[in-house]
């Protein structure tokens, strides 16, 4: 109910349409995108990936869906989605005049846990199994796409640890 209320509120604002970036807990069996709840929420599922252009600001947001196939914990993008995104980028006549930012749920690079981070109970219980979910299963392909397309920044979530990092091999 809270998600639906928030989505409805955002829709009343005089802003461009919102970008919905779904995560692994949103699509799991009991998540808010469960088939039985999808119609009620009226969330545009098909808009889970794609390029959104903000002409007034000279920004393009490359929205990547990392919640595909059976890779919910670690994330996966897939070659088909990267090709589709590249085609969308190429269709923008003056795209090199824009700053590109990517938004993705899962980590494209491993995230070190800071000293202050307190792992949830289930992570402490399972222990080292969580180390395997620190970056996308196809992180190499995603990061190569980012480099090739000239993306300046990647916004991501998943572990909810604030940080600023540098993708290896980039400026």
Short mmCIF file of C-alpha atoms in Angstrom, two decimals:
data_model
loop_
_atom_site.label_atom_id
_atom_site.label_comp_id
_atom_site.label_asym_id
_atom_site.label_seq_id
_atom_site.Cartn_x
_atom_site.Cartn_y
_atom_site.Cartn_z
CA UNK A 1 0.00 0.00 0.00
CA UNK A 2 2.84 2.39 0.82
CA UNK A 3 4.53 1.75 -2.53
CA UNK A 4 1.29 2.31 -4.41
CA UNK A 5 0.59 5.53 -2.48
CA UNK A 6 4.09 6.81 -3.20
CA UNK A 7 3.83 5.99 -6.91
CA UNK A 8 0.48 7.78 -7.07
CA UNK A 9 1.94 10.81 -5.26
CA UNK A 10 4.90 11.03 -7.63
CA UNK A 11 2.46 10.89 -10.55
CA UNK A 12 0.73 14.06 -9.30
CA UNK A 13 3.91 16.12 -9.38
CA UNK A 14 4.66 18.31 -12.37
CA UNK A 15 7.74 16.32 -13.29
CA UNK A 16 8.73 14.04 -16.16
CA UNK A 17 7.41 10.51 -15.68
CA UNK A 18 9.23 8.67 -12.90
CA UNK A 19 11.89 6.06 -13.58
CA UNK A 20 11.08 2.83 -11.77
CA UNK A 21 14.14 0.80 -10.90
CA UNK A 22 13.12 -2.56 -9.54
CA UNK A 23 15.19 -4.72 -7.20
CA UNK A 24 15.40 -8.40 -6.38
CA UNK A 25 13.00 -8.18 -3.43
CA UNK A 26 10.41 -6.44 -5.61
CA UNK A 27 9.98 -9.38 -7.96
CA UNK A 28 10.36 -12.34 -5.65
CA UNK A 29 7.35 -14.48 -4.89
CA UNK A 30 6.25 -12.30 -1.95
CA UNK A 31 7.59 -9.04 -3.35
CA UNK A 32 5.39 -6.15 -4.41
CA UNK A 33 5.56 -7.12 -8.10
CA UNK A 34 4.08 -10.52 -7.42
CA UNK A 35 1.65 -11.36 -10.25
CA UNK A 36 -1.38 -10.96 -7.97
CA UNK A 37 -0.37 -7.39 -7.05
CA UNK A 38 0.93 -6.12 -10.39
CA UNK A 39 -2.41 -4.78 -11.70
CA UNK A 40 -3.26 -3.10 -8.42
CA UNK A 41 0.01 -1.16 -8.36
CA UNK A 42 -0.22 -0.11 -12.02
CA UNK A 43 3.57 -0.05 -12.24
CA UNK A 44 4.82 0.15 -15.84
CA UNK A 45 6.79 -3.11 -15.83
CA UNK A 46 7.88 -2.72 -19.45
CA UNK A 47 9.73 0.46 -18.50
CA UNK A 48 12.18 -1.45 -16.31
CA UNK A 49 14.98 -0.66 -18.78
CA UNK A 50 15.62 1.86 -21.51
CA UNK A 51 17.11 5.30 -22.09
CA UNK A 52 15.36 8.39 -20.77
CA UNK A 53 16.48 11.71 -22.24
CA UNK A 54 16.26 14.92 -20.22
CA UNK A 55 16.89 17.43 -22.99
CA UNK A 56 16.63 20.52 -20.80
CA UNK A 57 19.53 19.26 -18.69
CA UNK A 58 21.61 17.51 -21.35
CA UNK A 59 21.37 14.22 -19.46
CA UNK A 60 20.52 10.72 -20.60
CA UNK A 61 19.66 8.09 -17.99
CA UNK A 62 20.40 4.53 -19.07
CA UNK A 63 18.03 2.41 -16.96
CA UNK A 64 19.21 -1.19 -16.72
CA UNK A 65 17.14 -4.05 -15.37
CA UNK A 66 19.44 -6.38 -13.40
CA UNK A 67 16.56 -8.47 -12.04
CA UNK A 68 16.28 -11.03 -14.83
CA UNK A 69 16.35 -14.80 -15.13
CA UNK A 70 17.27 -16.70 -11.98
CA UNK A 71 19.92 -14.23 -10.77
CA UNK A 72 17.88 -12.36 -8.17
CA UNK A 73 20.53 -12.21 -5.44
CA UNK A 74 23.51 -11.22 -7.59
CA UNK A 75 21.81 -9.70 -10.63
CA UNK A 76 22.26 -10.21 -14.34
CA UNK A 77 21.82 -7.89 -17.32
CA UNK A 78 22.29 -10.06 -20.39
CA UNK A 79 23.58 -9.39 -23.89
CA UNK A 80 20.12 -8.81 -25.42
CA UNK A 81 19.36 -5.94 -23.04
CA UNK A 82 22.76 -4.33 -23.64
CA UNK A 83 22.21 -4.50 -27.41
CA UNK A 84 18.73 -2.95 -27.05
CA UNK A 85 20.16 -0.14 -24.90
CA UNK A 86 22.97 0.51 -27.39
CA UNK A 87 20.42 0.78 -30.20
CA UNK A 88 18.37 3.28 -28.18
CA UNK A 89 21.50 5.34 -27.49
CA UNK A 90 22.48 5.30 -31.17
CA UNK A 91 19.04 6.59 -32.18
CA UNK A 92 19.64 9.91 -30.40
CA UNK A 93 21.07 12.19 -33.10
CA UNK A 94 23.10 14.44 -30.78
CA UNK A 95 23.74 11.91 -28.00
CA UNK A 96 27.40 12.89 -27.58
CA UNK A 97 26.25 16.30 -26.35
CA UNK A 98 24.63 14.55 -23.36
CA UNK A 99 26.09 13.31 -20.10
CA UNK A 100 25.06 9.70 -19.62
CA UNK A 101 24.25 8.23 -16.22
CA UNK A 102 23.27 4.61 -15.67
CA UNK A 103 20.83 3.42 -13.01
CA UNK A 104 20.86 -0.25 -12.01
CA UNK A 105 19.80 -2.09 -8.87
CA UNK A 106 22.66 -4.55 -8.35
CA UNK A 107 26.32 -3.68 -7.82
CA UNK A 108 28.44 -3.59 -10.96
CA UNK A 109 31.58 -3.87 -8.79
CA UNK A 110 32.05 -5.42 -5.34
CA UNK A 111 31.18 -3.16 -2.42
CA UNK A 112 33.35 -3.39 0.68
CA UNK A 113 31.45 -3.34 3.93
CA UNK A 114 32.43 -0.34 6.04
CA UNK A 115 33.24 -0.77 9.73
CA UNK A 116 29.91 0.78 10.74
CA UNK A 117 27.80 -1.64 8.65
CA UNK A 118 25.70 -3.98 10.77
CA UNK A 119 24.64 -6.98 8.71
CA UNK A 120 20.99 -8.03 9.05
CA UNK A 121 20.31 -11.17 11.04
CA UNK A 122 19.88 -13.38 7.97
CA UNK A 123 23.26 -12.27 6.60
CA UNK A 124 24.97 -13.03 9.90
CA UNK A 125 23.24 -16.42 10.00
CA UNK A 126 24.23 -17.43 6.46
CA UNK A 127 27.64 -15.77 6.70
CA UNK A 128 30.05 -16.02 3.78
CA UNK A 129 27.32 -17.02 1.30
CA UNK A 130 26.58 -13.32 0.94
CA UNK A 131 30.07 -12.62 -0.35
CA UNK A 132 29.02 -14.27 -3.62
CA UNK A 133 26.30 -11.69 -4.26
CA UNK A 134 28.46 -8.59 -4.22
CA UNK A 135 28.43 -7.86 -7.96
CA UNK A 136 26.50 -8.72 -11.11
CA UNK A 137 26.99 -12.19 -12.55
CA UNK A 138 27.85 -10.53 -15.88
CA UNK A 139 29.58 -7.47 -14.41
CA UNK A 140 32.39 -7.60 -16.98
CA UNK A 141 30.01 -7.29 -19.93
CA UNK A 142 28.01 -4.53 -18.21
CA UNK A 143 31.14 -2.52 -17.35
CA UNK A 144 32.46 -2.90 -20.89
CA UNK A 145 29.14 -1.56 -22.18
CA UNK A 146 29.45 1.41 -19.77
CA UNK A 147 32.96 2.17 -21.04
CA UNK A 148 32.00 1.75 -24.70
CA UNK A 149 28.95 4.02 -24.40
CA UNK A 150 30.75 6.78 -22.46
CA UNK A 151 28.58 6.57 -19.34
CA UNK A 152 29.89 9.03 -16.72
CA UNK A 153 28.33 7.57 -13.57
CA UNK A 154 26.48 4.51 -12.32
CA UNK A 155 23.82 4.83 -9.63
CA UNK A 156 23.04 1.58 -7.83
CA UNK A 157 21.61 0.29 -4.60
CA UNK A 158 21.16 -3.30 -3.40
CA UNK A 159 23.17 -3.27 -0.15
CA UNK A 160 22.23 0.31 0.84
CA UNK A 161 25.83 1.27 1.61
CA UNK A 162 26.63 4.85 0.55
CA UNK A 163 29.87 5.12 -1.38
CA UNK A 164 31.60 6.73 -4.30
CA UNK A 165 33.89 4.50 -6.30
CA UNK A 166 35.74 4.35 -9.59
CA UNK A 167 35.11 1.71 -12.22
CA UNK A 168 38.47 0.12 -13.04
CA UNK A 169 39.83 1.28 -16.38
CA UNK A 170 37.85 4.54 -16.46
CA UNK A 171 38.44 8.18 -15.60
#
